[in-house]
Short mmCIF file of C-alpha atoms in Angstrom, two decimals:
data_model
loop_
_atom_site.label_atom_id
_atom_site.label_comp_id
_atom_site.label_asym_id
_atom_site.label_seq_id
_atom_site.Cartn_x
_atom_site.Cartn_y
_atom_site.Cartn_z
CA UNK A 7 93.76 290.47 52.32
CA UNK A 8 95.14 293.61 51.06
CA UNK A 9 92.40 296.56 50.00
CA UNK A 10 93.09 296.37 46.43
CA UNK A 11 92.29 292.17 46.66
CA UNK A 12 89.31 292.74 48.04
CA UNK A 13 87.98 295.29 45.87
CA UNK A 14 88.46 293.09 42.81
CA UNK A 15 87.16 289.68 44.26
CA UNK A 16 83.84 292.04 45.27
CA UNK A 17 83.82 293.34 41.68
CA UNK A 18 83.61 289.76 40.07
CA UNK A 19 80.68 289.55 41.95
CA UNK A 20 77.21 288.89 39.89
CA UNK A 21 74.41 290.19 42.56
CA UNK A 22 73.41 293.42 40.18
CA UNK A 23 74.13 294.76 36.75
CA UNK A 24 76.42 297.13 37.98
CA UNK A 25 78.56 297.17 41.41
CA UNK A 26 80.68 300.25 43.44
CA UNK A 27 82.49 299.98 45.92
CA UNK A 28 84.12 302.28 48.32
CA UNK A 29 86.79 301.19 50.78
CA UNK A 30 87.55 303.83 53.28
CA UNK A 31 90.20 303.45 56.21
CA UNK A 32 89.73 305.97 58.70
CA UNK A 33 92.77 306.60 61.50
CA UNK A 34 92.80 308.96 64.61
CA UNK A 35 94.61 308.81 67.33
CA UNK A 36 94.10 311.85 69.95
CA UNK A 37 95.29 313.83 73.51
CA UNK A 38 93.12 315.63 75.41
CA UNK A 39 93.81 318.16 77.84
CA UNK A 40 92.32 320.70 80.51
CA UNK A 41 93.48 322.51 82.90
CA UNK A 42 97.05 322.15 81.31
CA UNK A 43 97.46 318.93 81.91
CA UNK A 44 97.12 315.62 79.44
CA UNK A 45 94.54 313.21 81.11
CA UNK A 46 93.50 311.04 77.74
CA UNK A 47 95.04 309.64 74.67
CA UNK A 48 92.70 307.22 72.57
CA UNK A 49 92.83 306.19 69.10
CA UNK A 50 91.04 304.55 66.66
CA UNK A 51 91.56 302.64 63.00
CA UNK A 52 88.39 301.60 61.58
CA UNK A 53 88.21 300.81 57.28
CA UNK A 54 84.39 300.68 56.30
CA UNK A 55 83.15 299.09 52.96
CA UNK A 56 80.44 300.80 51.05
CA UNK A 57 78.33 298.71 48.48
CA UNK A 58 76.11 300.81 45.81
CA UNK A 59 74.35 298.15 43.60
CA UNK A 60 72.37 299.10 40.18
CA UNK A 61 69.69 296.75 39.55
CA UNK A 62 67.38 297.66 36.44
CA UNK A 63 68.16 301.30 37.14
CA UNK A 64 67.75 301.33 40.67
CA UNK A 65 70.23 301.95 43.32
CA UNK A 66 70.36 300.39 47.15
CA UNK A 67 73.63 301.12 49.42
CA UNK A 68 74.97 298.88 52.27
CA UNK A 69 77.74 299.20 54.30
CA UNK A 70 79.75 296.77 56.26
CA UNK A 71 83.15 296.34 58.31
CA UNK A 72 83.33 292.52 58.19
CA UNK A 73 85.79 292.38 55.18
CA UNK A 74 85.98 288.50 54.95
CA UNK A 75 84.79 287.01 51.91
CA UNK A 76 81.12 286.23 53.19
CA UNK A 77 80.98 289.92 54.92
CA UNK A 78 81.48 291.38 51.03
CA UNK A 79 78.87 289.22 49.63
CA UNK A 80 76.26 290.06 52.41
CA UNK A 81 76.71 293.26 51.69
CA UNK A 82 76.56 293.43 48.01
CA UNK A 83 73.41 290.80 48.11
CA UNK A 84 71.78 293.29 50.62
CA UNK A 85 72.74 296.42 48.43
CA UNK A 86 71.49 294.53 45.64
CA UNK A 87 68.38 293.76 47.10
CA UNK A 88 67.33 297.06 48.78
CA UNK A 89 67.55 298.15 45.05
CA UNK A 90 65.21 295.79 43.66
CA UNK A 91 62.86 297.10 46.37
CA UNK A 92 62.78 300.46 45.27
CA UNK A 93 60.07 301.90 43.59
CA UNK A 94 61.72 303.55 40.56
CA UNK A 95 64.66 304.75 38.56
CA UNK A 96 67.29 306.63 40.36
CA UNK A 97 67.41 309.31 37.58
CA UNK A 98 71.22 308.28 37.05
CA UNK A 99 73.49 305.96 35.46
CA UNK A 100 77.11 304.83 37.41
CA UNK A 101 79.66 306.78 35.92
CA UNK A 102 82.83 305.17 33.80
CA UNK A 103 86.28 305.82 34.40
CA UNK A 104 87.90 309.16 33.82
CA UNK A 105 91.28 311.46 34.30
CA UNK A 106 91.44 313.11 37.87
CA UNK A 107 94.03 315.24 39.51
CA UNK A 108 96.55 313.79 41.68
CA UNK A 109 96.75 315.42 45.16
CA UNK A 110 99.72 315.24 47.36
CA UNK A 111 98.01 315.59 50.59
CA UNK A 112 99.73 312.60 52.50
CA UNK A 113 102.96 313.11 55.12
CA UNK A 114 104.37 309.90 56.53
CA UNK A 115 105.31 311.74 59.82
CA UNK A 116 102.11 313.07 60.38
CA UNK A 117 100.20 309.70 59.70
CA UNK A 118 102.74 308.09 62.61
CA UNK A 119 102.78 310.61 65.29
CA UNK A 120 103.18 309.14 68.61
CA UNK A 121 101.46 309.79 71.91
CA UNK A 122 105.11 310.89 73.13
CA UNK A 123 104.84 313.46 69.99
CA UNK A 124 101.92 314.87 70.88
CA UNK A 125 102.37 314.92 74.33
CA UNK A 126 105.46 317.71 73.56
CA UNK A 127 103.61 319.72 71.41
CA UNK A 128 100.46 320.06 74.21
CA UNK A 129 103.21 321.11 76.94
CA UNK A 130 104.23 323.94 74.57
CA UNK A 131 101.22 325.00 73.96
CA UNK A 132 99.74 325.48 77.66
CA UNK A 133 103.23 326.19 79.29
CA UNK A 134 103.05 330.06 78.96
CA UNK A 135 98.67 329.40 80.55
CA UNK A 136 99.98 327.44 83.14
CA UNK A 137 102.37 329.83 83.89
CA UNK A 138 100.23 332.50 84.66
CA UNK A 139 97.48 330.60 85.96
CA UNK A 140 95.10 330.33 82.85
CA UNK A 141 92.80 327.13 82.37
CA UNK A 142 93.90 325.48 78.75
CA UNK A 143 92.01 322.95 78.03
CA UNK A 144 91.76 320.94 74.17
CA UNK A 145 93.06 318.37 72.16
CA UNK A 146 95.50 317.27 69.28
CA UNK A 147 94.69 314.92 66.71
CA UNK A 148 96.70 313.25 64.14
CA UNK A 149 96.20 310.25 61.83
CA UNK A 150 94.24 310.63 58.28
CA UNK A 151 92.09 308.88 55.84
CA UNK A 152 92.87 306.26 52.63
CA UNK A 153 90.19 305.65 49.69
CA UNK A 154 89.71 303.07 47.46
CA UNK A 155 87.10 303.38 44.45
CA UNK A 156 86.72 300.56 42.33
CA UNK A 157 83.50 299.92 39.85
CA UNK A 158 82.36 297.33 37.27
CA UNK A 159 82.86 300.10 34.66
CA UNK A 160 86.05 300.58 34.74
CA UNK A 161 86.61 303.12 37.83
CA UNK A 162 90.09 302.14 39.58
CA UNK A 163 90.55 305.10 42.17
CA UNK A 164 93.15 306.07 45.31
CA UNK A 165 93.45 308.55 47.84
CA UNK A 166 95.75 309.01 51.07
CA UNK A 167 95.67 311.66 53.02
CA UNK A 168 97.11 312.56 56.42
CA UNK A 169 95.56 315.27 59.01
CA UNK A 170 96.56 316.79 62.22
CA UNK A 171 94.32 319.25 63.99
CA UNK A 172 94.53 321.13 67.35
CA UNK A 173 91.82 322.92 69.32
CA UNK A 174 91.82 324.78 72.47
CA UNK A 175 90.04 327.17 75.03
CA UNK A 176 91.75 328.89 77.30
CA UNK A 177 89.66 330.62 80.43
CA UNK A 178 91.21 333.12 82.34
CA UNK A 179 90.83 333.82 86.16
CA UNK A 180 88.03 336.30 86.03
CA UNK A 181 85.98 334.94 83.04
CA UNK A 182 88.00 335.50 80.28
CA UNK A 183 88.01 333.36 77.54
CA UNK A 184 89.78 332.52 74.33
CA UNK A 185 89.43 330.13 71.15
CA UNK A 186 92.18 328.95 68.66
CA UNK A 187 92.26 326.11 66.33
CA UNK A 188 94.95 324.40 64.11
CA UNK A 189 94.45 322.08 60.71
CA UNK A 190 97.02 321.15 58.29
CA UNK A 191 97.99 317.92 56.53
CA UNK A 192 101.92 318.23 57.75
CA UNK A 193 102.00 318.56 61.42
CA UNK A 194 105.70 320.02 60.98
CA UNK A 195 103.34 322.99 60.05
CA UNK A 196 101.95 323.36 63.74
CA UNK A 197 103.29 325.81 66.00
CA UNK A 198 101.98 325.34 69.20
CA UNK A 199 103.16 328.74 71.02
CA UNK A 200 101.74 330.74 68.11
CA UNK A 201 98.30 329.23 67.66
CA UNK A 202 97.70 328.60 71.92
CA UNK A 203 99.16 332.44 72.18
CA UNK A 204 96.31 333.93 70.28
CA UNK A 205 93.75 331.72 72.29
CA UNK A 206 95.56 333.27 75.50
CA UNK A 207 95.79 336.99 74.01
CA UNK A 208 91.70 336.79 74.06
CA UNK A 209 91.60 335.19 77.27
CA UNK A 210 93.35 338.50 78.48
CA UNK A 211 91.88 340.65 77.03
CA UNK A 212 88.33 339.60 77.71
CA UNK A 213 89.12 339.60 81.20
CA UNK A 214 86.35 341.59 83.60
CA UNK A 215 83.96 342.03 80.51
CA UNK A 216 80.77 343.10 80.66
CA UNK A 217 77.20 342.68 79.85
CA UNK A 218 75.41 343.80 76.67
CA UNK A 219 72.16 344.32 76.79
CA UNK A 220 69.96 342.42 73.96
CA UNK A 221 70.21 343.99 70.32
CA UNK A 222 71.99 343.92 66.82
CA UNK A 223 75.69 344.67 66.82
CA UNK A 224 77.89 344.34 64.14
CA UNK A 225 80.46 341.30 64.59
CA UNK A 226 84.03 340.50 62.90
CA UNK A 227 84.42 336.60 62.34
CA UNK A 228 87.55 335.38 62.63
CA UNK A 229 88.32 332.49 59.86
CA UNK A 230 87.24 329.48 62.35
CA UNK A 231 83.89 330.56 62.99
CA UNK A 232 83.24 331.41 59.35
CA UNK A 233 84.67 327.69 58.01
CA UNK A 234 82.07 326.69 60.93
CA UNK A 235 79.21 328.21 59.11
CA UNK A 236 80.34 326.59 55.40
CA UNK A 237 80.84 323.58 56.67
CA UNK A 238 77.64 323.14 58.77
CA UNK A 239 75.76 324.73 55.30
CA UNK A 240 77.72 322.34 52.35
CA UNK A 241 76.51 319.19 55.06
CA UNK A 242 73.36 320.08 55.91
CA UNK A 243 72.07 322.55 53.43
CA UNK A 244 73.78 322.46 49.52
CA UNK A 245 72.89 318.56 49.20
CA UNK A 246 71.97 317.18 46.33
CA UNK A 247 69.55 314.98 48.35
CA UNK A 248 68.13 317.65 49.63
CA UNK A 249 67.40 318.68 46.32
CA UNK A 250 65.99 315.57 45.53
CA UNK A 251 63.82 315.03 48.14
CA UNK A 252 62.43 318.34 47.91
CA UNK A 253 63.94 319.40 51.45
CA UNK A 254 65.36 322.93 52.82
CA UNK A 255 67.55 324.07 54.55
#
């Protein structure tokens, strides 16, 4: 049963006065590598229903991958009933349909990248390492995400996106290291020479380093590390749970 079917025939459903639901299809498939050489590919496909049920102006969520008929009801029957077990209100009503932006932020190529694909764009990136003896280990992953949002108010929603990202550390021979990462929703945009050379140009040039002894020094953070903070901050720390439940961060 196509996504869209399944949305509606869950919609129709009379466990709670109001019903969303969330479809979400989530698709990786990735190489690893170290020591210049590719010694994994794996991949996954997984599409996860999410159930938020309004009964008397409480809210319970469920969850469930079992997309049959009788996996949808469960789900909205237990979403249904883990909000008649709350204790109060949730302080807000299920919104109603609305305008919102279309973004282009799918590429066919990049959602079908092959292992053979990949594999070519790894040996490019660790052929100048294993040239001089460098360790470059890593991994390249492509694939992407698709989102369905469909409510009993009147909420019909789509999204597709596709992703390809590529990570690596490169060691050197006498403790040298080196980071670079790649992320982009076209993986026509990845150049593996130019984002594995800067990884390498650190490696070098860290080579022989030595120790500091403890204290404060000022640091320049390149944009990886900084993206590393924001995102570890907008998951854990600028929640509105948090807020609700009267948590810091």
């Amino acid at each position: 049963m196509a996504a869209n079917e399944i949305l509606e025939e869950a919609r129709k459903l009379r466990v709670a006065d109001d019903l969303e639901l969330i479809l979400i299809r989530e698709r990786e498939e990735l190489t690893r590598f170290t020591f210049g050489h590719i010694h994994q590919n794996v991949a996954a496909d997984d599409t996860v229903l999410f159930v938020r049920a309004w009964v008397e102006g409480k809210t319970g969520v469920a969850q469930t991958n079992d997309l049959s008929p009788e996996g949808v009801r469960r789900a909205a029957e237990e979403a249904a009933k883990l909000a008649k077990a709350q204790t109060k209100p949730a302080g807000y009503e299920p919104p109603g349909p609305s305008p919102y932006p279309e973004v282009q932020a799918f590429d066919e190529e990049t959602w079908n990248a092959t292992p053979a694909l990949r594999a070519e764009l790894v040996r490019r990136a660790v052929a100048e390492a294993n040239q001089i003896g460098f360790n470059a280990s890593g991994s390249l992953a492509t694939g992407g995400e698709e989102i369905w949002i469909v409510t009993t108010r009147g909420i019909h929603a789509h999204f597709r996106s596709s992703s390809v990202r590529f990570v690596t550390v490169i060691l050197g021979k006498e403790a040298g290291s080196g980071y670079a990462e790649f992320a982009s929703t076209r993986i026509r945009e990845f150049h593996p020479e130019e984002v594995a050379g800067r990884a390498l140009e650190k490696a070098a040039r860290s080579e022989k380093r030595i120790a500091l002894p403890p204290g404060e020094y000022p640091v320049v953070l390149e944009e990886p590390a900084v993206a590393t903070l924001i995102g570890m901050l907008s998951s854990m720390g600028f929640s509105a749970r948090a807020v609700l439940e009267n948590r810091s961060f």
